[in-house]
């Protein structure tokens, strides 16, 4: 389960199935945010860590393509893209990592929080790929699940290369434990991370 300590409860998939338009709209925004945050990392750390630039620009491109694909599904359903909402899960994860800012480099946490977000999306896309009623959407989410697993590995690899295997893995374990606490308190709804 890509380093995650807790599985998503089965009732999440029921909430997703009940409001597919809401799920797709939230998902479309997640793809945009993923593209945006990859480029923000390039802008902030590309000078000190030039090895990040190429893979993260490629990641931003891929996430933008995913946005187009999810938006296409919304258009097929004649459902508009809803307004962006604040992602409580992502905000909580960032706050949880900021607790140790005095002793942990912010780039290490940005990469590892990125890995956890990709890992959780991957887990949820797997559930959608196995359990949604629509065969078309099951196939769609299967492809996206594979992408998210790749993105998880990209972020962990970048963290390990820059900060060393031991440091990156120890910090990942700390953040994964906090992710599990946050995940357990989230209200379950038709959102990728909700
Ligand atoms: Fe994506
Ligand atoms: Fe991704």
Coordinates of C-alpha atoms and ligand atoms in Angstrom, one line a residue:
X1 CA 0.0 0.0 0.0
X2 CA 2.9 2.4 -0.8
X3 CA 3.9 3.0 2.8
X4 CA 0.4 4.0 4.0
X5 CA -0.5 2.7 7.5
X6 CA -4.3 2.7 7.3
X7 CA -6.7 1.6 4.5
X8 CA -9.5 3.7 3.3
X9 CA -12.8 2.5 4.9
X10 CA -15.2 0.8 2.4
X11 CA -17.9 3.4 3.0
X12 CA -15.8 5.9 1.1
X13 CA -16.4 4.1 -2.2
X14 CA -20.2 4.3 -1.5
X15 CA -20.0 8.0 -1.0
X16 CA -18.0 8.3 -4.3
X17 CA -20.5 6.2 -6.2
X18 CA -23.4 8.3 -4.9
X19 CA -21.9 11.6 -6.2
X20 CA -19.7 10.8 -9.2
X21 CA -20.0 14.3 -10.5
X22 CA -18.8 15.7 -7.2
X23 CA -15.9 13.2 -7.1
X24 CA -14.8 14.0 -10.7
X25 CA -14.9 17.7 -10.0
X26 CA -12.8 17.4 -6.9
X27 CA -10.5 15.0 -8.7
X28 CA -10.1 17.5 -11.6
X29 CA -9.0 20.1 -9.0
X30 CA -6.6 17.7 -7.4
X31 CA -4.8 17.2 -10.8
X32 CA -4.5 21.0 -11.2
X33 CA -3.2 21.3 -7.7
X34 CA -0.7 18.5 -8.3
X35 CA 0.6 20.3 -11.5
X36 CA 0.7 23.6 -9.7
X37 CA 2.6 22.3 -6.7
X38 CA 5.2 20.5 -8.9
X39 CA 5.9 23.8 -10.6
X40 CA 6.0 25.6 -7.3
X41 CA 8.7 23.2 -6.1
X42 CA 10.7 23.9 -9.3
X43 CA 10.3 27.7 -8.7
X44 CA 11.4 27.4 -5.0
X45 CA 14.1 24.8 -5.1
X46 CA 15.2 24.5 -8.7
X47 CA 18.2 26.7 -8.0
X48 CA 19.6 24.7 -5.1
X49 CA 18.4 21.3 -6.4
X50 CA 18.6 21.5 -10.2
X51 CA 18.1 17.7 -10.5
X52 CA 14.4 18.3 -9.5
X53 CA 13.7 20.5 -12.5
X54 CA 13.3 18.1 -15.4
X55 CA 11.3 15.4 -13.5
X56 CA 9.0 17.9 -11.9
X57 CA 8.3 19.8 -15.1
X58 CA 7.4 16.4 -16.7
X59 CA 5.2 15.6 -13.7
X60 CA 3.4 19.0 -14.0
X61 CA 2.8 18.2 -17.7
X62 CA 1.4 14.8 -16.9
X63 CA -0.9 16.1 -14.1
X64 CA -2.2 18.8 -16.5
X65 CA -3.0 16.0 -19.0
X66 CA -4.8 14.1 -16.3
X67 CA -6.8 17.3 -15.6
X68 CA -7.8 17.3 -19.3
X69 CA -8.9 13.7 -19.1
X70 CA -10.9 14.1 -15.9
X71 CA -12.5 17.3 -17.3
X72 CA -13.4 15.3 -20.4
X73 CA -15.3 12.8 -18.3
X74 CA -17.2 15.7 -16.6
X75 CA -18.0 17.1 -20.1
X76 CA -19.3 13.7 -21.2
X77 CA -21.6 13.7 -18.2
X78 CA -22.6 17.3 -18.9
X79 CA -21.5 18.2 -15.5
X80 CA -19.5 21.5 -14.9
X81 CA -16.3 21.8 -13.1
X82 CA -17.2 23.0 -9.6
X83 CA -15.3 25.7 -7.7
X84 CA -12.0 24.7 -6.1
X85 CA -12.3 23.7 -2.5
X86 CA -9.7 23.8 0.1
X87 CA -8.2 20.3 0.7
X88 CA -8.3 19.6 4.4
X89 CA -6.2 16.5 4.0
X90 CA -3.4 18.2 2.2
X91 CA -3.5 21.2 4.5
X92 CA -3.4 19.0 7.6
X93 CA -0.4 17.0 6.2
X94 CA 1.6 20.2 5.5
X95 CA 0.8 21.5 9.0
X96 CA 1.8 18.1 10.5
X97 CA 5.2 18.3 8.7
X98 CA 5.8 21.9 9.7
X99 CA 5.9 21.0 13.4
X100 CA 9.5 19.9 12.9
X101 CA 10.6 22.7 10.6
X102 CA 13.4 23.8 12.9
X103 CA 15.2 20.4 12.5
X104 CA 13.9 19.0 9.2
X105 CA 14.7 20.6 5.8
X106 CA 11.6 21.9 4.1
X107 CA 12.5 20.4 0.8
X108 CA 12.7 16.9 2.3
X109 CA 9.2 17.3 3.7
X110 CA 7.8 18.8 0.5
X111 CA 9.0 15.7 -1.4
X112 CA 7.7 13.2 1.2
X113 CA 4.4 14.9 1.7
X114 CA 4.1 14.8 -2.1
X115 CA 4.8 11.0 -2.0
X116 CA 2.1 10.5 0.7
X117 CA -0.5 12.4 -1.3
X118 CA 0.3 10.3 -4.4
X119 CA 0.3 7.1 -2.4
X120 CA -3.2 7.9 -0.9
X121 CA -4.5 8.9 -4.3
X122 CA -3.1 5.6 -5.7
X123 CA -4.9 3.6 -3.0
X124 CA -8.2 5.3 -3.6
X125 CA -7.9 5.0 -7.4
X126 CA -7.4 1.3 -7.0
X127 CA -10.7 1.1 -5.0
X128 CA -12.4 3.0 -7.8
X129 CA -10.8 0.8 -10.5
X130 CA -12.2 -2.3 -8.7
X131 CA -15.5 -1.2 -7.4
X132 CA -17.2 1.5 -9.5
X133 CA -20.3 0.4 -11.5
X134 CA -19.1 2.0 -14.7
X135 CA -16.6 -0.2 -16.6
X136 CA -15.3 2.9 -18.5
X137 CA -14.5 4.7 -15.2
X138 CA -13.0 1.5 -13.7
X139 CA -10.6 1.3 -16.7
X140 CA -9.9 5.1 -16.4
X141 CA -9.0 4.8 -12.8
X142 CA -6.9 1.8 -13.3
X143 CA -4.6 3.8 -15.6
X144 CA -4.5 6.7 -13.2
X145 CA -3.7 4.3 -10.3
X146 CA -0.5 3.2 -12.2
X147 CA 0.5 6.8 -12.7
X148 CA 0.1 7.7 -9.0
X149 CA 2.2 4.7 -8.0
X150 CA 4.9 6.0 -10.4
X151 CA 4.6 9.5 -8.9
X152 CA 4.9 8.1 -5.4
X153 CA 8.2 6.4 -6.4
X154 CA 9.4 9.6 -8.1
X155 CA 9.0 11.7 -5.0
X156 CA 10.5 9.1 -2.7
X157 CA 13.5 8.6 -5.1
X158 CA 14.1 12.4 -5.3
X159 CA 14.1 12.6 -1.5
X160 CA 16.4 9.6 -1.1
X161 CA 18.9 10.9 -3.7
X162 CA 19.1 14.3 -2.1
X163 CA 19.0 13.5 1.6
X164 CA 20.2 9.8 1.7
X165 CA 18.2 6.6 2.0
X166 CA 18.3 6.4 5.8
X167 CA 17.3 10.0 6.5
X168 CA 14.5 9.9 3.9
X169 CA 13.1 6.6 5.1
X170 CA 13.1 7.6 8.7
X171 CA 11.3 10.9 8.0
X172 CA 8.9 9.1 5.7
X173 CA 7.9 6.7 8.6
X174 CA 7.3 9.7 10.9
X175 CA 5.1 11.5 8.3
X176 CA 3.3 8.3 7.4
X177 CA 2.3 7.9 11.0
X178 CA 0.9 11.4 11.1
X179 CA -0.8 10.8 7.7
X180 CA -2.6 7.8 9.3
X181 CA -3.8 10.0 12.2
X182 CA -5.1 12.7 9.8
X183 CA -6.7 10.1 7.6
X184 CA -8.6 8.5 10.5
X185 CA -10.2 11.9 11.4
X186 CA -11.3 12.9 7.9
X187 CA -15.0 13.0 7.1
X188 CA -15.7 10.5 4.3
X189 CA -17.2 12.2 1.2
X190 CA -17.0 12.2 -2.6
X191 CA -13.6 13.7 -2.6
X192 CA -10.3 12.1 -3.6
X193 CA -8.8 12.9 -0.2
X194 CA -12.0 13.4 1.8
Ligands
LIG1 FE1 -2.5 12.8 -11.8
LIG2 FE1 0.0 12.2 -9.5

